[in-house]
XYZ file of C-alpha atoms in Angstrom:
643
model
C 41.276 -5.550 23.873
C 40.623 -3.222 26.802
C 38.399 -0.317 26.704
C 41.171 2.924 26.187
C 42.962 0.786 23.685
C 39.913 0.315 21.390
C 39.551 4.114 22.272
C 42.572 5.056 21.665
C 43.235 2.960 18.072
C 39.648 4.133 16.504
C 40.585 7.969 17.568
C 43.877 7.596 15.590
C 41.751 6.122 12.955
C 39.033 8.838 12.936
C 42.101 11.133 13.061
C 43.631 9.594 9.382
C 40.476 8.918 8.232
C 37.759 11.034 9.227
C 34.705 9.408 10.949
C 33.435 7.803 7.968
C 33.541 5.360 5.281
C 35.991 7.647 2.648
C 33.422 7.941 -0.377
C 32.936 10.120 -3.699
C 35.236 12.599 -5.543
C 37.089 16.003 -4.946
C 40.081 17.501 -4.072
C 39.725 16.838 0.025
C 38.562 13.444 -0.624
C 41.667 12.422 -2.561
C 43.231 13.812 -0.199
C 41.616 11.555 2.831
C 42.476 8.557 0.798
C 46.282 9.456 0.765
C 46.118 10.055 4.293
C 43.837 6.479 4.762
C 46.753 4.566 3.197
C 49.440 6.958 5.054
C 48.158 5.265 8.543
C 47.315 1.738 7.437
C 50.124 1.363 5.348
C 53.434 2.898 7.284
C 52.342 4.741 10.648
C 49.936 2.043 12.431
C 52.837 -0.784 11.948
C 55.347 1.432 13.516
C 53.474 2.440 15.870
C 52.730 -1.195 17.231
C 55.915 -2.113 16.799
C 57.042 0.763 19.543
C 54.318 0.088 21.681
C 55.253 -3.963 21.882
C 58.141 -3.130 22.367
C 57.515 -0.761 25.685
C 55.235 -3.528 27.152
C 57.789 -6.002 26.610
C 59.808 -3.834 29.525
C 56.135 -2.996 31.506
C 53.547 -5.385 30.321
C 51.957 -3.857 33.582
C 51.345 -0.912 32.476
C 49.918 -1.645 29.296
C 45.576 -0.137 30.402
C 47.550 3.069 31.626
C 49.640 3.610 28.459
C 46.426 4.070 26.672
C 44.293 5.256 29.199
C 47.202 8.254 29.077
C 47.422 7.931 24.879
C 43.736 8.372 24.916
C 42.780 11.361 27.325
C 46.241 13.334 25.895
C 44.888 12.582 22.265
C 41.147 13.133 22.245
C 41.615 16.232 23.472
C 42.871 17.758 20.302
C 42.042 15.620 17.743
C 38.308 16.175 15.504
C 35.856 13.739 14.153
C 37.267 15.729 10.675
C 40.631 14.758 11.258
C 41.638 18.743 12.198
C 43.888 19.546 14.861
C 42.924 22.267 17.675
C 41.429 22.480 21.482
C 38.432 19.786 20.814
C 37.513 18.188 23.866
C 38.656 21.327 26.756
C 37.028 20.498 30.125
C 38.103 22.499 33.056
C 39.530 19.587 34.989
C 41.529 18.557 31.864
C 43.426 21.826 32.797
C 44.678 22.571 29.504
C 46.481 25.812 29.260
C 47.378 28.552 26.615
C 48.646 31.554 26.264
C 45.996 34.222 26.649
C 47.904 37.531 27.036
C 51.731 38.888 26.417
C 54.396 41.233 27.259
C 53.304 43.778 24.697
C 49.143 43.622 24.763
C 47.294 42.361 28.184
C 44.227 41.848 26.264
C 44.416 39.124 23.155
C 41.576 37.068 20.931
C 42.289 33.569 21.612
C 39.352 30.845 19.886
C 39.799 27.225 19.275
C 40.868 26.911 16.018
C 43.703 29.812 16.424
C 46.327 29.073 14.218
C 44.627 26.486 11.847
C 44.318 26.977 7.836
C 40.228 27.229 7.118
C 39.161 24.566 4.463
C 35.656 24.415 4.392
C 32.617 22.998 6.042
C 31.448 20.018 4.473
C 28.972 16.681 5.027
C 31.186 14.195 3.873
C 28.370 11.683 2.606
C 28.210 8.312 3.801
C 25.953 5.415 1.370
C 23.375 4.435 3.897
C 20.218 2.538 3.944
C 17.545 4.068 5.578
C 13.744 2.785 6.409
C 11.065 4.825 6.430
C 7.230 3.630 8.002
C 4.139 4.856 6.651
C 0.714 3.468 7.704
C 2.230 0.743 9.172
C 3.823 -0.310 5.624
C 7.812 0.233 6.002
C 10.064 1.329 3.283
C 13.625 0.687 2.319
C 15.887 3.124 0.549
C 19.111 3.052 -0.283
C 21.267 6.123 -0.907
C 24.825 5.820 -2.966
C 27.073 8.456 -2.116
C 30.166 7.149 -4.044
C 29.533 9.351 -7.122
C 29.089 12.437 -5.188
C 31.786 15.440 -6.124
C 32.231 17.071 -2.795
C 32.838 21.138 -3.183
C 35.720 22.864 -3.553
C 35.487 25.561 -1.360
C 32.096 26.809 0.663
C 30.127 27.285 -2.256
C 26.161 27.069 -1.331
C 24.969 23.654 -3.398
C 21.834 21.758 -3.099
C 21.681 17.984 -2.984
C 19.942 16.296 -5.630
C 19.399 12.694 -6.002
C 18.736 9.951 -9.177
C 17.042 6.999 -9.241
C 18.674 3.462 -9.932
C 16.309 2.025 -12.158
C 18.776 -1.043 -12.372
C 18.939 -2.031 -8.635
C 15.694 -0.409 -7.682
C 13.164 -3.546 -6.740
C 9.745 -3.253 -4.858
C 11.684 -4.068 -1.417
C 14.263 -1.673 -2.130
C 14.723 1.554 -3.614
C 17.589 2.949 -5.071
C 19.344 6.275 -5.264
C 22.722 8.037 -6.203
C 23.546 11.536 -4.867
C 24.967 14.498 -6.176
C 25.725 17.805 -5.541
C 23.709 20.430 -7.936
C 25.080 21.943 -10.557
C 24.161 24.792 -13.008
C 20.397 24.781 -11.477
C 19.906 21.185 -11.328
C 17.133 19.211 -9.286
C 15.776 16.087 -7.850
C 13.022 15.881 -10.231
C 10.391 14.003 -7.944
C 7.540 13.548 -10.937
C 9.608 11.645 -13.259
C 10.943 9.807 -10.149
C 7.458 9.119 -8.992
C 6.090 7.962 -11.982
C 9.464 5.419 -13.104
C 8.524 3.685 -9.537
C 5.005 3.453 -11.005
C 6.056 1.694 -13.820
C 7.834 -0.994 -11.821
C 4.442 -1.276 -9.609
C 6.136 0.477 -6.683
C 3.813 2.506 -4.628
C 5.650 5.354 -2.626
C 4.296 9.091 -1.561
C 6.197 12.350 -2.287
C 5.814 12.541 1.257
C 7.562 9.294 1.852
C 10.415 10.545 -0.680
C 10.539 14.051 1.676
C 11.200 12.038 4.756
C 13.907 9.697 2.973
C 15.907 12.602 1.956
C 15.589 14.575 5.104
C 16.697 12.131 6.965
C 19.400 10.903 4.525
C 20.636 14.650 4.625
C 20.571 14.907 8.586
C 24.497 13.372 8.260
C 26.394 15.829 10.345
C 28.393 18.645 8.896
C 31.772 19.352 9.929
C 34.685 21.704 9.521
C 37.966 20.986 8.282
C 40.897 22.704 8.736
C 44.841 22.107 8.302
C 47.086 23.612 11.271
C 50.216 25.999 10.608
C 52.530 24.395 13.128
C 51.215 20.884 14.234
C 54.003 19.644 15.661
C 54.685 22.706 17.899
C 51.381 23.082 19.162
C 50.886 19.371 20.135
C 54.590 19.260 21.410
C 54.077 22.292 23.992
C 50.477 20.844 24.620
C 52.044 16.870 25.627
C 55.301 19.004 27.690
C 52.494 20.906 29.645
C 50.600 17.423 30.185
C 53.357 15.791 31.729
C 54.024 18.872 33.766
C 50.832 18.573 35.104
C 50.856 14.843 35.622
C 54.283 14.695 37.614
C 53.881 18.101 39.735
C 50.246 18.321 40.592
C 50.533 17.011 43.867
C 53.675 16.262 46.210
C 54.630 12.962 45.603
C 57.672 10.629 45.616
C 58.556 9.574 42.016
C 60.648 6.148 41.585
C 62.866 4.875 38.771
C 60.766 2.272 37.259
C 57.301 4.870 37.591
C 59.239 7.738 35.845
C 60.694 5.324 32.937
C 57.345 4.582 32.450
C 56.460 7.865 32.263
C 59.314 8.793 29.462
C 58.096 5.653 27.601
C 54.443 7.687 27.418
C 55.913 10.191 26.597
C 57.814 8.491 23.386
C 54.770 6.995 22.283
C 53.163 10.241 22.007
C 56.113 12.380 20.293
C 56.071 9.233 17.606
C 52.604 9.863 17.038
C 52.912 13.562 17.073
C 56.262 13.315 14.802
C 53.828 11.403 12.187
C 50.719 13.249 12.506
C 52.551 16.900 12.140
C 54.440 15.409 9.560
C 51.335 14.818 7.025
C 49.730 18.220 8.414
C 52.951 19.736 6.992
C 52.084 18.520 3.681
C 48.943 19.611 3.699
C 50.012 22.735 4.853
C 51.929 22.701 1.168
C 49.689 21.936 -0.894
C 46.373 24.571 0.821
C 49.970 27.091 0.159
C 51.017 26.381 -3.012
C 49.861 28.546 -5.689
C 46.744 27.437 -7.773
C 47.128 27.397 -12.106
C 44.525 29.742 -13.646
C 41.861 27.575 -15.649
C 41.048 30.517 -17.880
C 41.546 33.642 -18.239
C 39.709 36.373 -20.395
C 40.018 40.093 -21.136
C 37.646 42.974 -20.700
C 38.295 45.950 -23.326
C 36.062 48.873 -24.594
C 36.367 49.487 -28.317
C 38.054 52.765 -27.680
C 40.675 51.988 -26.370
C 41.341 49.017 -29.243
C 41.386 51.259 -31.889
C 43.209 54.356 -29.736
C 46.522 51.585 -29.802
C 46.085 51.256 -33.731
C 43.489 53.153 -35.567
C 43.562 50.984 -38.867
C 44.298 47.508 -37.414
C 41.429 48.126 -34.278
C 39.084 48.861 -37.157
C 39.785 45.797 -38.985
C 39.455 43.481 -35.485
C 35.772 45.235 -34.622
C 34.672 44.691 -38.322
C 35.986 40.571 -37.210
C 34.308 41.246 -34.196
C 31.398 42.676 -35.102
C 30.610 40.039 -37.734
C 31.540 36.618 -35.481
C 29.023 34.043 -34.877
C 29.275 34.977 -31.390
C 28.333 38.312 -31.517
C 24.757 37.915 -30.524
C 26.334 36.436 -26.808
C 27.717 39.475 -26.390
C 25.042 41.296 -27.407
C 22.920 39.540 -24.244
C 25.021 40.110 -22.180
C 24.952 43.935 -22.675
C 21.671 43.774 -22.309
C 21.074 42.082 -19.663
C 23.968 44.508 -17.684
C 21.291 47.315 -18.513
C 23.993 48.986 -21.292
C 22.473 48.858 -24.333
C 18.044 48.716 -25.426
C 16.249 46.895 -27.671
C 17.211 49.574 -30.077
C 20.879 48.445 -30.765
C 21.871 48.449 -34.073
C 25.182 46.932 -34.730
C 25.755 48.383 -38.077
C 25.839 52.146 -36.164
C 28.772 51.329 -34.259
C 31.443 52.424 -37.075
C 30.512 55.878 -38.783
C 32.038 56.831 -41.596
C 33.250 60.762 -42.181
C 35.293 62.512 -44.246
C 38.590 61.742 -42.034
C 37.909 58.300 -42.559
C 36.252 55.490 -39.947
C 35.469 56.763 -36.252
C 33.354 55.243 -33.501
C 29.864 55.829 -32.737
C 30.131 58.193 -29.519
C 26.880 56.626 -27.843
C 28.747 53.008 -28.478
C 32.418 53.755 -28.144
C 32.667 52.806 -24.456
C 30.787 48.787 -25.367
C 32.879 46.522 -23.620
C 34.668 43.664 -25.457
C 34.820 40.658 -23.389
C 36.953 37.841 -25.110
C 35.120 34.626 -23.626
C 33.203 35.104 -26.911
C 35.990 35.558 -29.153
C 38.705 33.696 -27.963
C 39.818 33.069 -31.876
C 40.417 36.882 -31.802
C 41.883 37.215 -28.513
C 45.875 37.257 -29.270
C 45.247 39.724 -32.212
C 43.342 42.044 -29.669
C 46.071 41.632 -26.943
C 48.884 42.232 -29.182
C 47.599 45.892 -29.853
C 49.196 46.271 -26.364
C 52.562 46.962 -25.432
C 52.399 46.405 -22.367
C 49.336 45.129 -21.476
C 49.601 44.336 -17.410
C 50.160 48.572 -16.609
C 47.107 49.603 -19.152
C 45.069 46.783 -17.630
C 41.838 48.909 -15.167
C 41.697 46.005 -13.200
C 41.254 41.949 -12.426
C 37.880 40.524 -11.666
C 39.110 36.731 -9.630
C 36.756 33.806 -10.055
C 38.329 31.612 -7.573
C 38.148 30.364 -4.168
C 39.001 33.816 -2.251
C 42.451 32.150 -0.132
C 43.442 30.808 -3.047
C 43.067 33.422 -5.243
C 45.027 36.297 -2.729
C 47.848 33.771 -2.503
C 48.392 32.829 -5.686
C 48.862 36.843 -6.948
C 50.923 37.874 -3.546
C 53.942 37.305 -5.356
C 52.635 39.761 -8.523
C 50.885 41.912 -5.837
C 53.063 42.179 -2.632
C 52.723 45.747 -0.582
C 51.208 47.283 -4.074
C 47.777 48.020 -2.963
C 46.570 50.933 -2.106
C 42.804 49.966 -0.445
C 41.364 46.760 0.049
C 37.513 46.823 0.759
C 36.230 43.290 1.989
C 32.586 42.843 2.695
C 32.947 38.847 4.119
C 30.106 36.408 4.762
C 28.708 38.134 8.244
C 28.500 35.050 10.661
C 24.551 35.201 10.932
C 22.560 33.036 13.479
C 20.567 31.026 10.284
C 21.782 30.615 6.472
C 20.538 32.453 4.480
C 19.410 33.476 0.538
C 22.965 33.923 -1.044
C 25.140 31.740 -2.690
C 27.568 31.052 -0.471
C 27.490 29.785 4.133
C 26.923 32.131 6.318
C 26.331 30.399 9.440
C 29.545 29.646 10.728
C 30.321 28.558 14.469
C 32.219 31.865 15.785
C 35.935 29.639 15.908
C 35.336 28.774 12.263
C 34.032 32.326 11.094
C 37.392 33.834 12.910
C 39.416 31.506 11.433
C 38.192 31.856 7.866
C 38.901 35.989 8.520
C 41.990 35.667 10.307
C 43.485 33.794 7.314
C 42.332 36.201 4.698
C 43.446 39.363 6.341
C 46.945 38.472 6.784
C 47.517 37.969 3.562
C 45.326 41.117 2.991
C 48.052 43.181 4.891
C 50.639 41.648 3.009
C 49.043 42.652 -0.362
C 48.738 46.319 1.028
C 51.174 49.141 0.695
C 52.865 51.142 3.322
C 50.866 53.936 2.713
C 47.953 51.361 1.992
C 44.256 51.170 4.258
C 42.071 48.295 4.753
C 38.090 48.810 4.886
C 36.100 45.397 6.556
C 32.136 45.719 6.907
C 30.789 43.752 9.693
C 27.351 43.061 11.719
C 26.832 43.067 15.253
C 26.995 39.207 14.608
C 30.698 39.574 14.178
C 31.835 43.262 15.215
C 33.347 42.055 18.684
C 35.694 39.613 17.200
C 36.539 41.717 14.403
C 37.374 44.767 15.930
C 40.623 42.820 18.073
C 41.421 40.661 14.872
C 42.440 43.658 12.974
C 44.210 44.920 15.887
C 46.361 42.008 16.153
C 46.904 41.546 12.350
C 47.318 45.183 11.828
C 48.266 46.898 14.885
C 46.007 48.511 17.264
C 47.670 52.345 16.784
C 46.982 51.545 12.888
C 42.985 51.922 13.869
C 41.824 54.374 12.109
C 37.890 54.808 12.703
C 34.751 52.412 13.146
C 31.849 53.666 10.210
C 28.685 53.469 10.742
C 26.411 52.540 7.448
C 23.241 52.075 6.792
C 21.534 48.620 6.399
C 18.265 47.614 4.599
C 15.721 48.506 7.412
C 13.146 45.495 8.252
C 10.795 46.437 10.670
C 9.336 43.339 12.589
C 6.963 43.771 15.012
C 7.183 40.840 16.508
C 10.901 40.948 17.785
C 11.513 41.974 20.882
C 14.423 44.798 20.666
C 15.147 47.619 18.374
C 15.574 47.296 15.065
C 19.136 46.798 14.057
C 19.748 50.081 11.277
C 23.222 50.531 10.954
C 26.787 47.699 10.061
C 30.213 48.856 10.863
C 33.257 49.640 8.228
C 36.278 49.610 10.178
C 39.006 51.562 8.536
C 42.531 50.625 9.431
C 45.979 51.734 7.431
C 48.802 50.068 7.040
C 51.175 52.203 8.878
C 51.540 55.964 10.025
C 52.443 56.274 6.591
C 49.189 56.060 4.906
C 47.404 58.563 2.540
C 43.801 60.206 4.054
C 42.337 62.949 1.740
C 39.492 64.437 3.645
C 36.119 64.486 2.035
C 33.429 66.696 1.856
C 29.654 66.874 1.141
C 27.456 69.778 -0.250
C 25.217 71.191 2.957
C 21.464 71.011 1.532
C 20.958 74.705 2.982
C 24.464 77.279 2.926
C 25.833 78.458 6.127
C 26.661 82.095 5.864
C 29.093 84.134 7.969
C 28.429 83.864 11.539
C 29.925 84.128 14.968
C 30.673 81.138 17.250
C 31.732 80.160 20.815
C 35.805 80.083 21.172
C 35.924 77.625 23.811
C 35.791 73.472 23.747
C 35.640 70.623 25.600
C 38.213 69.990 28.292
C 40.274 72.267 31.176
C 42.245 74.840 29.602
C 44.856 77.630 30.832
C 44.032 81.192 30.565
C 45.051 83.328 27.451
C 45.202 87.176 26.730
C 42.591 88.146 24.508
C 42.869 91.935 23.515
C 45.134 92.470 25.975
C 43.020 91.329 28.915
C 43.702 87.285 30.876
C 40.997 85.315 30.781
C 40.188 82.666 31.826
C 37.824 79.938 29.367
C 34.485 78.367 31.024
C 34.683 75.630 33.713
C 35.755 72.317 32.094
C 36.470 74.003 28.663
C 39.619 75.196 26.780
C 39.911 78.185 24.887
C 39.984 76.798 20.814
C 42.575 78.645 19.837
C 46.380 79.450 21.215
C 47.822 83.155 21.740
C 49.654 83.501 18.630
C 46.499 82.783 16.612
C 44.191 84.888 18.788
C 46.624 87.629 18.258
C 46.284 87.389 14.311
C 42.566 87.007 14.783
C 42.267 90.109 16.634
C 44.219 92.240 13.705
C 41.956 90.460 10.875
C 38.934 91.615 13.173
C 37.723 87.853 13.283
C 37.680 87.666 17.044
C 35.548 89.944 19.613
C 34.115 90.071 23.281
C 30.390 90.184 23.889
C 29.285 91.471 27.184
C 26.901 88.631 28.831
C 24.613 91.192 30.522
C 24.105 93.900 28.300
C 25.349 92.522 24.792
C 27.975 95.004 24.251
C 30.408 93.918 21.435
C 33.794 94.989 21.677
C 36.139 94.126 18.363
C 39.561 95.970 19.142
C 41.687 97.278 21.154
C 42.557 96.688 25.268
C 39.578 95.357 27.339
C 39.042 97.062 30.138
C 35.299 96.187 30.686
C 32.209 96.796 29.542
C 31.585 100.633 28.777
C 27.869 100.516 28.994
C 27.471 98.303 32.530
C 30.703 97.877 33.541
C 31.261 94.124 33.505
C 34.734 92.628 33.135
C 34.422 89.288 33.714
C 31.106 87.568 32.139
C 32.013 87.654 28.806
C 31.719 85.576 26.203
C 34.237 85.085 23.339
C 33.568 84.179 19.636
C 35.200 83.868 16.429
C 34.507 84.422 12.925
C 32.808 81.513 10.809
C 33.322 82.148 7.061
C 30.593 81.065 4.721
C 30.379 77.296 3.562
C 28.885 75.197 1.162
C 30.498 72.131 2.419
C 30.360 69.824 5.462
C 33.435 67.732 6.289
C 32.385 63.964 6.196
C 32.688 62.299 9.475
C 32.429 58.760 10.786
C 28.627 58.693 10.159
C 27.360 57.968 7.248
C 23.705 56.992 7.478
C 22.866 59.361 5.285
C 23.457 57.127 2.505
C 21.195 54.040 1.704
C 22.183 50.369 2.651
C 22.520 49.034 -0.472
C 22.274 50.222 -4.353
C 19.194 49.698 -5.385
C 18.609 48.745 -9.496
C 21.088 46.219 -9.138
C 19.931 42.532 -10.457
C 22.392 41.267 -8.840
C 22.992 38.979 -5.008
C 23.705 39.849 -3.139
C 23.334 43.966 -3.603
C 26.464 45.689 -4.032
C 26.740 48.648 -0.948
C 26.619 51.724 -1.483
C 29.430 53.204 0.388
């Protein structure tokens, strides 16, 4: 088999497979199996079939056909099996569009127009041999029990000793993902080897699972419109191939170049047609696992006084009270001083709520034997619900309620993973390479403006990390005239000495709307100190015409305007909230003509002010540092913001 055929036969199988042994469980893994048996079972024998038959016609050019296959393919084809600009050279001169008619400035990144999975090790069993003092060890790792993650949850790998297969040549482990807290618990694994007379250091077990660990991670995504990006991409090949340089083309040469060319819209037809089914299932909605309800005991007995009564008596006497309980006190809402039995006073109009507990929320996780008699005290339940909290997967969970939801919300804040140079403490990746970060955004925001209303606004915190790519992605999504203002807020300060720069204080919000249409109430913040009445410059920033003020032209200060047009200087004048002050002597003149300065006789140097009333109030701005980072009190990560 020559070289680019090899090449070009293990990329296609990389591209179905993934570049790995397919092992463990999940919802992408099951789905790398279908498309395993998709290429070995239909698409491979096709395709050989087409390509024997071509080289029955041109056995000659049988090392070019792949050479060609392979250079068009790798190019755009991922060890994860994902479809974008991989492998982009300069003298591959690949091209794509980078501005149009309407803006001359666009975000283009690699993985533009591709659905975001995840990021992901996909585990391989290997053996691995560690040497220690000149004494080597063997270790085997089994990765076919592993449950890959759903979505880009933060999970820990763990691993368990085979007690079965373990021997003193060999040593056994499976591997998992964590789960509810769990760990590789390296005494008890420590001390079964002992038992079995097999001497290894937790030093030696460090180094096995480092290096078992340092399996590459990768990023998998599905694209929108396989077939016409790798279409346009082969047409622009071909272009390239025939008109580079001057040449004279003949019969047989150009044949062969159409019979390239079939190969590679076969391959293309079959690739884009599995993408599309992906593309199906990442769309179609997702079923709701379980659902519970969130209700304070006012409002359950404000629908029916004597039946809500009756269901917190039920309630307050379940067997699964005391979880509820807990849970209030660990969200800070009730002290150790709770007494149940104070909840329901008695008075002479009959049963009424305890005013310190009548706002205790209900939440019906613990009661689900109660849960239909507490809903059906609502009529209609979905208008008198406050709000949804979503467990889920956050793609997932936006398009599964667009159809409930669609151009019926009024504000969206998002606060998404900032794309930080190392992971960090939370729960979920941060460290993203910038493509993948965009992606991940670009998908949520779109259907983000989809959920919004016309008169709807969109609020998206950011770091410098991200800022520059986040700024143009909301102008594409939403419309650059639809940018409404850039925030800045206050971050935890962390003063290191030892970096090099300033310290970082502030994030950005940026604020866009839906449309022209949206609704903006101004806000406003008490002043810590009162202004009182006072008189202030008419003029502003920027060249201005001259204006008669009490009945004289003048003209406004070099490079400045005057603030206010005629017709309002002429009612200022009769309300006496406008006057000339002479900038040599201080003469103040509040009415009638000017016809200079009565004390020095200046005309001309004078400077104009206005009437400030009193104010308790400052009209908030775009700055607003003056409010901490982060709400502190919280036990909660990561720390909800304050703005």
């Amino acid at each position: 088999m020559n070289s680019f055929k090899e090449k070009f036969f293990n990329l296609l199988l990389g591209m179905f497979v993934g570049d790995t042994k397919i092992e463990g469980k999940g919802g992408f893994v099951n789905l790398l199996k279908i498309k395993k048996k998709y290429f070995e079972n239909e698409f491979k024998l096709k395709l050989q079939e087409k390509i024997e038959e071509i080289l029955k016609i041109y056995p000659e050019f049988e090392s070019e056909l792949f050479e060609k296959l392979y250079t068009f393919f790798s190019r755009y084809f991922s060890e994860s099996g994902s479809i974008y600009f991989v492998n982009t050279p300069s003298y591959h001169q690949i091209y794509e569009k980078i501005y149009t008619d309407k803006e001359d400035v666009i975000l283009f990144w690699k993985t533009r127009d591709l659905y975001y999975i995840k990021t992901d090790r996909i585990f391989k069993s290997l053996e691995i041999k560690i040497e220690e003092n000149g004494r080597e060890c063997k270790f085997c790792f089994d990765a076919s029990k592993l449950e890959y993650k759903k979505a880009n949850e933060k999970r820990e790998v763990i691993y368990e000793l085979d007690e079965e297969r373990t021997t003193k040549e060999k040593i056994y482990f499976y591997v998992y993902y964590s789960e509810r807290g769990k760990t590789t618990k390296i005494d008890e694994i420590l001390k079964k080897l002992k038992k079995k007379e097999i001497k290894i250091t937790e030093d030696i077990l460090e180094k096995a699972f480092k290096r078992f660990e340092q399996q590459s991670e990768v990023d998998y995504f599905i694209h929108k419109n396989a077939k016409a990006f790798l279409t346009e991409q082969l047409k622009l090949y071909i272009y390239n191939y025939l008109f580079k340089e001057r040449q004279d083309w003949t019969k047989e040469r150009l044949d062969q170049i159409y019979k390239f060319q079939e190969i590679a819209e076969l391959i293309i037809d079959f690739v884009s047609k599995f993408e599309d089914e992906l593309v199906k299932i990442w769309n179609k909605p997702r079923f709701v696992f379980n659902s519970n309800y969130v209700i304070t005991l006012d409002r359950i007995v404000k629908q029916n006084k004597e039946k809500g009564f009756e269901i917190i008596e039920k309630i307050l006497n379940h067997k699964n009270f005391n979880e509820q309980v807990k849970e209030w006190k660990e969200l800070g809402i009730i002290d150790e001083n709770f007494d149940k039995n104070k909840i329901i006073q008695t008075s002479l109009t009959g049963k009424e709520l305890n005013k310190k507990y009548q706002f205790l929320p209900i939440d019906t996780k613990y009661f689900k034997d109660l849960e239909i008699e507490i809903l059906s005290l609502f009529d209609d339940l979905d208008n008198q619900l406050d709000g949804w909290l979503i467990k889920s997967e956050n793609y997932q969970a936006l398009n599964t309620i667009l159809p409930k939801f669609k151009e019926k919300i009024q504000t969206i804040y998002i606060d998404p993973p900032f794309n930080k140079e190392q992971d960090a403490d939370y729960l979920y990746n941060v460290k993203y390479k910038d493509s993948t970060w965009i992606t991940l955004l670009e998908n949520r925001l779109r259907l983000a403006r989809d959920l919004l209303k016309d008169t709807g606004s969109i609020f998206v915190r950011c770091d410098y990390n991200g800022n520059m790519y986040v700024r143009l992605l909301m102008n594409e999504i939403f419309g650059e005239e639809n940018f409404r203002n850039e925030i800045s807020v206050s971050r935890i300060s962390k003063q290191d000495p030892k970096v090099k720069r300033f310290n970082t204080a502030i994030d950005s919000l940026y604020f866009y709307s839906r449309s022209e249409k949206f609704l903006f109430n101004l806000l406003f913040k008490n002043l810590v100190k009162a202004k009182s009445e006072r008189w202030h410059a008419m003029d502003s920033q920027g060249q201005g015409q001259p204006l008669y003020i009490f009945g004289y032209l003048f003209e406004p200060p070099k490079g400045r305007h005057w603030t206010y047009g005629q017709e309002k200087i002429k009612q200022m004048e009769e309300e006496g909230k406008i006057r000339l002050k002479c900038k040599k002597c201080g003469y103040i003149h509040t009415s009638g003509i000017w016809k200079g300065c009565p004390q020095c006789q200046n005309k001309n140097e004078i400077k104009v002010e206005y009437l400030l009333t009193p104010t308790e109030v400052k009209q908030i701005d775009s700055n607003w540092t003056d409010i901490p980072g982060s709400s502190p009190g919280w036990d909660f990560n990561p720390v909800p913001n304050s703005e």
